[in-house]
Short mmCIF file of C-alpha atoms in Angstrom, two decimals:
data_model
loop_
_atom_site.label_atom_id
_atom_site.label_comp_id
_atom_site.label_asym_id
_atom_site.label_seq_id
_atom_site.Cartn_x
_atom_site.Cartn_y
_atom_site.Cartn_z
CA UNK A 570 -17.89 -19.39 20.85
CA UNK A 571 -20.44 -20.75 23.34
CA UNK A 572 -17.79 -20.03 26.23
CA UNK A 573 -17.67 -16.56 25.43
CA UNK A 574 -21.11 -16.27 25.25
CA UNK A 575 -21.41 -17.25 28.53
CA UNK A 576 -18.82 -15.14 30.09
CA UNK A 577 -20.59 -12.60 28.55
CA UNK A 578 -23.93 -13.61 29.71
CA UNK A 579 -22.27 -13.72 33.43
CA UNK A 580 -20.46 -10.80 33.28
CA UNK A 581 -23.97 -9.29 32.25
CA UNK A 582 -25.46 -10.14 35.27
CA UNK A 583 -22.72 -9.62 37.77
CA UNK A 584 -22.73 -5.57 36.45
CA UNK A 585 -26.49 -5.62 36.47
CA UNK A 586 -28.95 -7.71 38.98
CA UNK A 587 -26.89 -9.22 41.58
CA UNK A 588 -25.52 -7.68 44.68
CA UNK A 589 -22.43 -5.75 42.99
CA UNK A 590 -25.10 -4.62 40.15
CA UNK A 591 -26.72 -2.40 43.44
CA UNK A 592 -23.38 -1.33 44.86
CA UNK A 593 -22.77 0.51 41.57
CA UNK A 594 -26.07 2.01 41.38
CA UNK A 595 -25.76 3.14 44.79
CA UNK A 596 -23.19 5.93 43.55
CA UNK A 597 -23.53 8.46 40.99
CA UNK A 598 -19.57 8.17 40.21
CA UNK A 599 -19.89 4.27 39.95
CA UNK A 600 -22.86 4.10 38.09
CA UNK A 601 -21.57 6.50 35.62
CA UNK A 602 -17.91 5.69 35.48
CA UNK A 603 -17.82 2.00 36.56
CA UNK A 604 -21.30 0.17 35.50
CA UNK A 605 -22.66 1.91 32.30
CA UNK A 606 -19.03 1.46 31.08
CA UNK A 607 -18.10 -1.79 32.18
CA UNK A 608 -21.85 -2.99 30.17
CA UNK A 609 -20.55 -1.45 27.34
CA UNK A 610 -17.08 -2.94 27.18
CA UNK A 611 -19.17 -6.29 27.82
CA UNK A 612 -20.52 -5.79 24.65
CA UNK A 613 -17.79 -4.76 22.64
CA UNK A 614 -15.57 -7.29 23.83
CA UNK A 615 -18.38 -9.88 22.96
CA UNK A 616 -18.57 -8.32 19.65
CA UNK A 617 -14.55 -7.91 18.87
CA UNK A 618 -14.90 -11.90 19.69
CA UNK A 619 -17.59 -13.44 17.97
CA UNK A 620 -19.64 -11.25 15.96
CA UNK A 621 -16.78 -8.96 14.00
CA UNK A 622 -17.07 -11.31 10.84
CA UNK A 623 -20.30 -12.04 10.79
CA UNK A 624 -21.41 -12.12 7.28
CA UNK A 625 -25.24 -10.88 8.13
CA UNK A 626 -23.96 -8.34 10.28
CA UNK A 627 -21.36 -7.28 7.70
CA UNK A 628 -24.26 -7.19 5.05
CA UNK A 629 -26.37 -4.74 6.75
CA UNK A 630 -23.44 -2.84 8.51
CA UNK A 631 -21.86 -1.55 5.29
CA UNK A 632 -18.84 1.03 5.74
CA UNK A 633 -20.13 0.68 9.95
CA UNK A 634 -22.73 3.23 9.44
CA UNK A 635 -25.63 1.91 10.44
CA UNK A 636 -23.11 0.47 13.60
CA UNK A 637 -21.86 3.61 14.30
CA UNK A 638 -24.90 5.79 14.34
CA UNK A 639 -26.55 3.37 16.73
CA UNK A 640 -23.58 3.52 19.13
CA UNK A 641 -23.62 7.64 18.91
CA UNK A 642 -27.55 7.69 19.28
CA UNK A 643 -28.58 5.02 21.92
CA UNK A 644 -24.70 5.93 23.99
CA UNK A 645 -25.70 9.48 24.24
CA UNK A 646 -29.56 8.63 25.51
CA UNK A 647 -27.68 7.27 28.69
CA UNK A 648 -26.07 10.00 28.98
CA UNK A 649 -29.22 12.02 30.16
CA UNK A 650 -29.64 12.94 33.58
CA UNK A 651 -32.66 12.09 32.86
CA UNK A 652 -32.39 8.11 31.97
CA UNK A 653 -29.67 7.54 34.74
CA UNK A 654 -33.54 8.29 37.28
CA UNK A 655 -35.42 6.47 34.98
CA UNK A 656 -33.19 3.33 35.45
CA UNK A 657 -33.39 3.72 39.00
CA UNK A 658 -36.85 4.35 39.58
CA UNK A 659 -37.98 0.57 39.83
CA UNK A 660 -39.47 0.50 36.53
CA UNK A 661 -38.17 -1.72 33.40
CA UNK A 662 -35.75 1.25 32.64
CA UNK A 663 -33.24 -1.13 34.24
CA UNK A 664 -34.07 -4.10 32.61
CA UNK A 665 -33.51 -2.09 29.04
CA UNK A 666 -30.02 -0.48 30.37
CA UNK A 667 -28.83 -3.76 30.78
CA UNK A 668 -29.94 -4.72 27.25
CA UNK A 669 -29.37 -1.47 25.45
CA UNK A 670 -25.66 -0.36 26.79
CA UNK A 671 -24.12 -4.07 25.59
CA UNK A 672 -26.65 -4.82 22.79
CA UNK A 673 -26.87 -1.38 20.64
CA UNK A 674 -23.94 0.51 21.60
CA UNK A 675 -21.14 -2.46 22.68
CA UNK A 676 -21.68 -4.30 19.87
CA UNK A 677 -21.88 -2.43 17.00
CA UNK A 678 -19.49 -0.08 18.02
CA UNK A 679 -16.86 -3.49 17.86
CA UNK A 680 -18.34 -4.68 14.59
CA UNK A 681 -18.31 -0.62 13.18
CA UNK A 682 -14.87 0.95 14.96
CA UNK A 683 -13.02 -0.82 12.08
CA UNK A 684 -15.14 -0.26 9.04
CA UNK A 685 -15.66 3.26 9.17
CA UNK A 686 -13.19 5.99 7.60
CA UNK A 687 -10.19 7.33 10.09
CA UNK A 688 -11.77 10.94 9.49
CA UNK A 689 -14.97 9.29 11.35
CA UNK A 690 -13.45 7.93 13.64
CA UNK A 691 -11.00 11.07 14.67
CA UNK A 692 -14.10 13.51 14.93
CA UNK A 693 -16.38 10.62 16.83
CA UNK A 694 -13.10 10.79 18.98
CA UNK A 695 -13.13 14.77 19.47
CA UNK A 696 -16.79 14.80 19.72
CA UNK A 697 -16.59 12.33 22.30
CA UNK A 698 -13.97 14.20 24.24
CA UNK A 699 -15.51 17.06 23.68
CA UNK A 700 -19.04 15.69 25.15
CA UNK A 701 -16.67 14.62 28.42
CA UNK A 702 -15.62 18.06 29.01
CA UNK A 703 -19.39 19.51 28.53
CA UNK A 704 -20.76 17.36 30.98
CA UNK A 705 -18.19 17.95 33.68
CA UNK A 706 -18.48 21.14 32.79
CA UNK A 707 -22.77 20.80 33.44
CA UNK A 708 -22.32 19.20 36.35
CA UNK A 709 -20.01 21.35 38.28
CA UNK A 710 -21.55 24.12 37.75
CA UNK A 711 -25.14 23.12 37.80
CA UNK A 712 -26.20 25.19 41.47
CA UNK A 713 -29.41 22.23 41.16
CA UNK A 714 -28.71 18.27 41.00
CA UNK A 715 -29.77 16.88 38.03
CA UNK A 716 -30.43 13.34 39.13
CA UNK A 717 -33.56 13.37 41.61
CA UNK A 718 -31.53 9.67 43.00
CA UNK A 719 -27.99 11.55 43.78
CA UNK A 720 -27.42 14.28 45.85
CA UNK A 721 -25.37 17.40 44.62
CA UNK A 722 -21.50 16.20 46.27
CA UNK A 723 -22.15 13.47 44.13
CA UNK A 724 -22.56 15.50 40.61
CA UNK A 725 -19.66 17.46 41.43
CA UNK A 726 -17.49 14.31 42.23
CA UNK A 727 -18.66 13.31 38.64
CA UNK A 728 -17.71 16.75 37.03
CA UNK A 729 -14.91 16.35 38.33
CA UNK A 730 -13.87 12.69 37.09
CA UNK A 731 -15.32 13.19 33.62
CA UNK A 732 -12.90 16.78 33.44
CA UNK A 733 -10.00 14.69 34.61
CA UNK A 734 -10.96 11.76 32.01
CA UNK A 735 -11.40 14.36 29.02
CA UNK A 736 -7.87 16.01 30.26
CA UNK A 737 -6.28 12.59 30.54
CA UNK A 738 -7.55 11.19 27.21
CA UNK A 739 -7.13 14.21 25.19
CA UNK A 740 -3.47 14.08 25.93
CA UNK A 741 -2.85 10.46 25.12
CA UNK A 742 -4.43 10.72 22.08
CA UNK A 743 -2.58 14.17 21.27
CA UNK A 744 0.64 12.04 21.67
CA UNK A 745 0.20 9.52 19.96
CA UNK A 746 -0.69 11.60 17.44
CA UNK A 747 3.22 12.49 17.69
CA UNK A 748 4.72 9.06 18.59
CA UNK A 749 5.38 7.77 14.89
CA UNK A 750 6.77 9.41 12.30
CA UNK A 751 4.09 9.40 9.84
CA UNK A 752 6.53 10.94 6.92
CA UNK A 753 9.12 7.93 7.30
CA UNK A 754 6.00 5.41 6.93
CA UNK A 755 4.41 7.29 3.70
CA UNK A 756 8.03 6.98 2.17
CA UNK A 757 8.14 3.85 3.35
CA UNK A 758 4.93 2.96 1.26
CA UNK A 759 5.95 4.82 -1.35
CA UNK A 760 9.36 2.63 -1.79
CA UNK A 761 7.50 -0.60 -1.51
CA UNK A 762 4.91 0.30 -4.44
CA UNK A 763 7.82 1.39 -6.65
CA UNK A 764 10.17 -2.17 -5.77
CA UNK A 765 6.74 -3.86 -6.63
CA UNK A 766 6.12 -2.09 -9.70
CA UNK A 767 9.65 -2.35 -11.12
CA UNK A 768 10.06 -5.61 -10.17
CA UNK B 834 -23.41 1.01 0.15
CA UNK B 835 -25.70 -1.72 -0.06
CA UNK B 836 -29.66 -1.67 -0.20
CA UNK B 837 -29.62 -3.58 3.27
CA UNK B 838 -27.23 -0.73 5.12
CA UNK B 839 -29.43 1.78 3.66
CA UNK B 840 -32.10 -0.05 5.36
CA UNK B 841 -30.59 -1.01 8.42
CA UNK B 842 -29.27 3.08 8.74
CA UNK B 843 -32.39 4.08 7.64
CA UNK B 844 -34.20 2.16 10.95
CA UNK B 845 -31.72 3.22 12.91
CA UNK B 846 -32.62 6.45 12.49
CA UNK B 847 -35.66 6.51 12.93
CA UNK B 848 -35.38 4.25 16.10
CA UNK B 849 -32.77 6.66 17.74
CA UNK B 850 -34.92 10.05 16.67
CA UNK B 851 -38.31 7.57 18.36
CA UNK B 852 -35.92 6.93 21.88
CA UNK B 853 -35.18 10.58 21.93
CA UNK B 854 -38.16 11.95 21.45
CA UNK B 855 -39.75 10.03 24.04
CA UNK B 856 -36.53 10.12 26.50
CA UNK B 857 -36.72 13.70 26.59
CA UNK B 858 -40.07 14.61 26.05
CA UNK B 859 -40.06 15.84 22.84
CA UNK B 860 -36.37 17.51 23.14
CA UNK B 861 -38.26 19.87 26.28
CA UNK B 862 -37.21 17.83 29.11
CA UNK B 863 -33.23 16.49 30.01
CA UNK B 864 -33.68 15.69 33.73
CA UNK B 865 -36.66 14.06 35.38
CA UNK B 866 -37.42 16.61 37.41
CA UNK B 867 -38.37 18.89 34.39
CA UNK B 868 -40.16 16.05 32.73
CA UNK B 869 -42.92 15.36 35.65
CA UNK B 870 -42.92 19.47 35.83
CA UNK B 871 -43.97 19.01 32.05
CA UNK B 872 -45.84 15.97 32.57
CA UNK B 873 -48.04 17.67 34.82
CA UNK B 874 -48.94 20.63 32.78
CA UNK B 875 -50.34 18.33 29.68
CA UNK B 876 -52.14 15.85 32.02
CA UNK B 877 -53.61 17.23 35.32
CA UNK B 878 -52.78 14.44 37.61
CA UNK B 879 -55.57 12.61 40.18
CA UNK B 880 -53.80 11.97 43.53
CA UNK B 881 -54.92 8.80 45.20
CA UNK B 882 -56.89 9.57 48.91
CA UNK B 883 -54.96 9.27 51.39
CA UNK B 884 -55.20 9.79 54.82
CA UNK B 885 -53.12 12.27 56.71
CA UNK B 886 -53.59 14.61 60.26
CA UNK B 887 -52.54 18.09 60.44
CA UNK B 888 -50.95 20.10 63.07
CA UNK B 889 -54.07 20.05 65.20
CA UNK B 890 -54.73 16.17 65.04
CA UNK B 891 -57.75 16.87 62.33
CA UNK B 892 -57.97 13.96 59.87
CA UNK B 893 -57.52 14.94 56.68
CA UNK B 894 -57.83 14.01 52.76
CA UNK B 895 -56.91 15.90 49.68
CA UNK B 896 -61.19 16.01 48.80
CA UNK B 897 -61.43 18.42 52.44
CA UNK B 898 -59.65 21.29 50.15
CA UNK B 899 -62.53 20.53 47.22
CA UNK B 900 -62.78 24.09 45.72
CA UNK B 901 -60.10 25.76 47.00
CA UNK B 902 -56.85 25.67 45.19
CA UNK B 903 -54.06 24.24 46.65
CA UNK B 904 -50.28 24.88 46.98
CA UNK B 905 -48.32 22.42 48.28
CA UNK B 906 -44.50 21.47 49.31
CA UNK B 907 -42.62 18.49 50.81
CA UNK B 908 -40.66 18.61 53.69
CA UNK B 909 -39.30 17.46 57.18
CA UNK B 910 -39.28 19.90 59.85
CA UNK B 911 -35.44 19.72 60.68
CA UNK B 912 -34.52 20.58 57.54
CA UNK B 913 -31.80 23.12 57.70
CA UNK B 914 -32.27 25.37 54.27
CA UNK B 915 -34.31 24.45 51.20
CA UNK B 916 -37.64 24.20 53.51
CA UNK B 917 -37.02 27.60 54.73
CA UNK B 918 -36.72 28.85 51.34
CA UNK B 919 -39.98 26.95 50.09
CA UNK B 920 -41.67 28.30 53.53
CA UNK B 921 -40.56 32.05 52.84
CA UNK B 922 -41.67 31.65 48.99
CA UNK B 923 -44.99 30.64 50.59
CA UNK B 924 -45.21 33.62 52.63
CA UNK B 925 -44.81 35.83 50.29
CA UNK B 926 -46.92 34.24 48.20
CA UNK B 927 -49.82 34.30 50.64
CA UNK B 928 -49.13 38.04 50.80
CA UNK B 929 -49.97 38.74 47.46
CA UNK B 930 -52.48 36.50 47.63
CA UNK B 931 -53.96 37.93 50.46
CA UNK B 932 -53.18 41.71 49.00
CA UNK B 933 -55.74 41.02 45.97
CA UNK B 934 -58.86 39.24 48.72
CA UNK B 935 -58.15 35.88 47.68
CA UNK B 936 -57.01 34.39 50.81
CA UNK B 937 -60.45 32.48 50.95
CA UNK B 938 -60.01 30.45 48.00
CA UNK B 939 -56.30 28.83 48.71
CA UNK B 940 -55.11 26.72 51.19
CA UNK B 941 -51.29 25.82 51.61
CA UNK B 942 -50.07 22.55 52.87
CA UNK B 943 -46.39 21.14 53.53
CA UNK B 944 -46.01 17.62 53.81
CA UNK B 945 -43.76 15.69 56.25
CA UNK B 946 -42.35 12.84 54.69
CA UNK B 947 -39.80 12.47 57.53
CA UNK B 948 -43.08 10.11 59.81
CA UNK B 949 -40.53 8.88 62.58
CA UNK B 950 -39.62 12.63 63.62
CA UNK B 951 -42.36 14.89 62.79
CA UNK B 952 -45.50 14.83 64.99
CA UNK B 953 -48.31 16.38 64.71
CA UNK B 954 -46.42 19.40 67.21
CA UNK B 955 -43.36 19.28 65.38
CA UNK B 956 -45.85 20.50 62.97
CA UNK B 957 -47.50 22.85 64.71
CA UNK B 958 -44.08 24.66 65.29
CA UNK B 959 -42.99 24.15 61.99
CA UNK B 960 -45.92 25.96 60.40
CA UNK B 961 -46.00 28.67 63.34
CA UNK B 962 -42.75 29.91 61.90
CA UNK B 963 -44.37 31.71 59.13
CA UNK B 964 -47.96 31.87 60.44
CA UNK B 965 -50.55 31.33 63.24
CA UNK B 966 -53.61 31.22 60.98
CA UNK B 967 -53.86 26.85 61.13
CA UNK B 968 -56.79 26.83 59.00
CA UNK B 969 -54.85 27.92 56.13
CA UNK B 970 -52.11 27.12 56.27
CA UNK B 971 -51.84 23.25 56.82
CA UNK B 972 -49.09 20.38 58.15
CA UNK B 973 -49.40 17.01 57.41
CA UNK B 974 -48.47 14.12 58.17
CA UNK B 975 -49.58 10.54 56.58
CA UNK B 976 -51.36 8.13 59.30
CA UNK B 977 -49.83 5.41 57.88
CA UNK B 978 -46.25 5.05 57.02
CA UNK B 979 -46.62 2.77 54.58
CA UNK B 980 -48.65 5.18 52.39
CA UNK B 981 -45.49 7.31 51.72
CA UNK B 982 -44.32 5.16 48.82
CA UNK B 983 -47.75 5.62 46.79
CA UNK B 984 -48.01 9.66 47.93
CA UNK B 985 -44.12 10.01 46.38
CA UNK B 986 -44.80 8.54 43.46
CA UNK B 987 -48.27 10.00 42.64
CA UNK B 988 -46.13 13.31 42.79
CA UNK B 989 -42.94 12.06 41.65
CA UNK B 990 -41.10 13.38 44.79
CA UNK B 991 -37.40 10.91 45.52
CA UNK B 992 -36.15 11.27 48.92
CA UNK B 993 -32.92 10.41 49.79
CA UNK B 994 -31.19 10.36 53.25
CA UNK B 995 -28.24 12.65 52.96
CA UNK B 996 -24.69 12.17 55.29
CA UNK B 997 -25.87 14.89 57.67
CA UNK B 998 -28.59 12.74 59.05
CA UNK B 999 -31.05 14.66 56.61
CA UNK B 1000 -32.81 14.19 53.01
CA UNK B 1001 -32.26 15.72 49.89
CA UNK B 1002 -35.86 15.90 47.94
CA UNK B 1003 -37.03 17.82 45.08
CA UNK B 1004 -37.72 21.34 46.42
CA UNK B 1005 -40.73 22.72 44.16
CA UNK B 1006 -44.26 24.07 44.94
CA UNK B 1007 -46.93 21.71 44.06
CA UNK B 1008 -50.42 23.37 42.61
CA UNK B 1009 -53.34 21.07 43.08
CA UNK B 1010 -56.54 22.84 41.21
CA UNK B 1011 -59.93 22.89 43.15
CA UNK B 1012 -60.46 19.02 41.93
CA UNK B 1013 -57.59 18.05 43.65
CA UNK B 1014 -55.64 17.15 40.67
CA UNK B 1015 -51.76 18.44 40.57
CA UNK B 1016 -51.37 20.81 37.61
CA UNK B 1017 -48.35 22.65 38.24
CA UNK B 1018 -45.13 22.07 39.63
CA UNK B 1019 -42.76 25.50 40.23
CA UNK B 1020 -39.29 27.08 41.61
CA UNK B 1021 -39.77 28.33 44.41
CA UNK B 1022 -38.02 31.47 43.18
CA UNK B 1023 -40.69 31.80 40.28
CA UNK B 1024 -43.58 33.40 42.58
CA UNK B 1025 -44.84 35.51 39.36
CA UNK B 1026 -45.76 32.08 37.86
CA UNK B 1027 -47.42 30.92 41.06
CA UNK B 1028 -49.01 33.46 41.51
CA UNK B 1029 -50.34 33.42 37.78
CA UNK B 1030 -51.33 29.74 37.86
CA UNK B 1031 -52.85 30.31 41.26
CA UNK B 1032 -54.88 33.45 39.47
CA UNK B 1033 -55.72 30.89 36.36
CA UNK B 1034 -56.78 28.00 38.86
CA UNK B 1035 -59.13 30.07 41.01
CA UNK B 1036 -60.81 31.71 38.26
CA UNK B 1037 -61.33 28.27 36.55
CA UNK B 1038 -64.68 26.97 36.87
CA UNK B 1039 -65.44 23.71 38.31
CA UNK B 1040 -67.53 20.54 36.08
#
């Protein structure tokens, strides 16, 4: 436990105030697609670790609701335009980016993922695709930059990425989707309640 | 579910709705350059003084343009296209201004914010382009360089150094009201609005 929690604690500040924290900032692409997800996969790796049976967490986190809706809300903030300037302007935007992306959506989404029903979690799936292809869609289109920091190469680099991302994920989930034979495994449920029942 | 979860949801709701509402200015403003245009409108902004020169070597500070209204860009005089846009927009601008007798009660400025490059002549030829009334039609230039960071931010202007040996800035007309506080920020394609504000402004009487 207190290993972890200082891997996680280093890891924190290697993606945030030291030198490497700047190089990411430096580019739209790696701030977007590198850092922001990298703090977030900090969190939920710290979370899957040593918070997932938490019994205080699992009290006020019933069915991964309140969890969940965190992830969603405080996730899609940094996904403003708007807050990737704020964090760069030299104010304490950056000090509560570095708190925020691990704390309130890392965390709960590895202490929610598993508690809240598969429908959930297949339209949080296809709403989060479909918020990929919107914003690559935004940016490579957008004739004005929408980050005062980056210049407009930049946001169509990022269009690009987060169209290729959507593409790429939407087919690896679609096949998966195909990969097992879901009929065979309901039979094979089936068949196992009845041997238990008759014998 | 639980009494806690409903709790816990419960702040999390309100939380989130809070973070939005103030991250995008009440669900107005999704980039920062609409949210200082925004900004600006609800709270007329004082500029701190600062000393500049002009094309001609005249010292200048925002309070010399007391009672006139002002409209005001940023830019460096190499710039290759968005300047020449905001210049043009100015032009016309002036025109129309000019068209209804109001010359008298503007002045326009454009603000280096390149300091190495642009002197006071670079100016001079810079403005010359669209005019050769200097009285009106002002180019500045801070006298000292390390003022820039306190004039950017009192507008909100970022400049960054672009891969062509150039800057990419925000490319908007600034509206400073006879006080010398910034109410408006614009397109430069919306002249009608200009032009409206600039009407408002002018009109406005002063405390």
């Amino acid at each position: 436990m207190s290993r972890s929690i200082l891997f996680f604690v280093l890891f924190l500040y290697l993606l945030s105030y030291s030198i490497i924290g700047q190089w990411f900032e430096v580019s739209m692409v790696r701030h977007v697609l590198i850092q922001i997800p990298c703090l977030v996969l900090a969190g939920y790796l710290f979370g899957r670790k040593s918070l997932i049976n938490n019994r205080f967490l699992i009290l006020i986190n019933d069915k991964g609701l309140a969890g969940i809706l965190m992830c969603i809300f405080i996730g899609g903030y940094w996904m403003l335009p708007r807050a990737l300037d704020a964090a760069l302007a030299g104010s304490n935007m950056a000090l509560v980016k570095y708190i925020s992306l691990p704390f309130f959506v890392g965390i709960p989404l590895a202490i929610s993922w598993q508690r809240i029903h598969p429908i959930a979690r297949a339209v949080i799936k296809i709403e989060f695709l479909t918020m990929l292809f919107r914003l690559g869609w935004l940016y490579l289109v957008s004739p004005n930059r929408l980050c005062n920091f980056y210049q407009l190469n930049e946001q169509i680099i990022l269009g690009k990425c987060f169209l290729i991302i959507a593409t790429s994920l939407s087919l690896y989930w679609i096949l998966q989707l195909f990969a097992e034979d879901y009929r065979e495994q309901e039979t094979l449920k089936k068949n196992n309640l009845y041997d238990q029942a008759s014998s | 579910m639980n009494r806690y979860s409903l709790i816990s949801t419960t702040l999390v709701l309100i939380i989130s709705a809070a973070v939005w509402w103030q991250g995008t200015s009440g669900f107005k403003a999704f980039t920062s350059e609409a949210a200082r245009r925004i900004d600006v409108l609800e709270y007329p902004r004082k500029l701190s003084g600062l000393d500049f020169e002009n094309q001609t070597f005249e010292n200048i500070n925002f309070s010399d343009y007391k009672g006139k209204v002002v409209l005001l860009d940023f830019i460096y005089t190499s710039c290759p296209d968005i300047c020449y846009a905001l210049g043009f927009s100015f032009k016309s601008i002036k025109a129309e201004l000019e068209e209804a007798g109001l010359q008298e009660q503007i002045q326009i400025v454009n603000i280096t914010f390149n300091l190495e490059q642009d002197t006071p002549e670079r100016l001079s030829a810079y403005v010359q382009r669209y005019t050769s009334d200097h009285d009106m039609w002002h180019g500045l230039r801070l006298k000292d360089p390390g003022q820039l960071k306190q004039l950017l931010s009192d507008f909100g202007v970022v400049v960054i150094p672009n891969e062509h040996g150039g800057f990419d800035h925000n490319a908007a007309i600034h509206i400073l009201d006879k006080e010398g506080r910034l109410v408006g920020i614009h397109d430069y394609q919306s002249q009608q609005q200009i032009v409206a504000q600039i009407r408002e402004q002018i009109s406005a009487t002063v405390l």
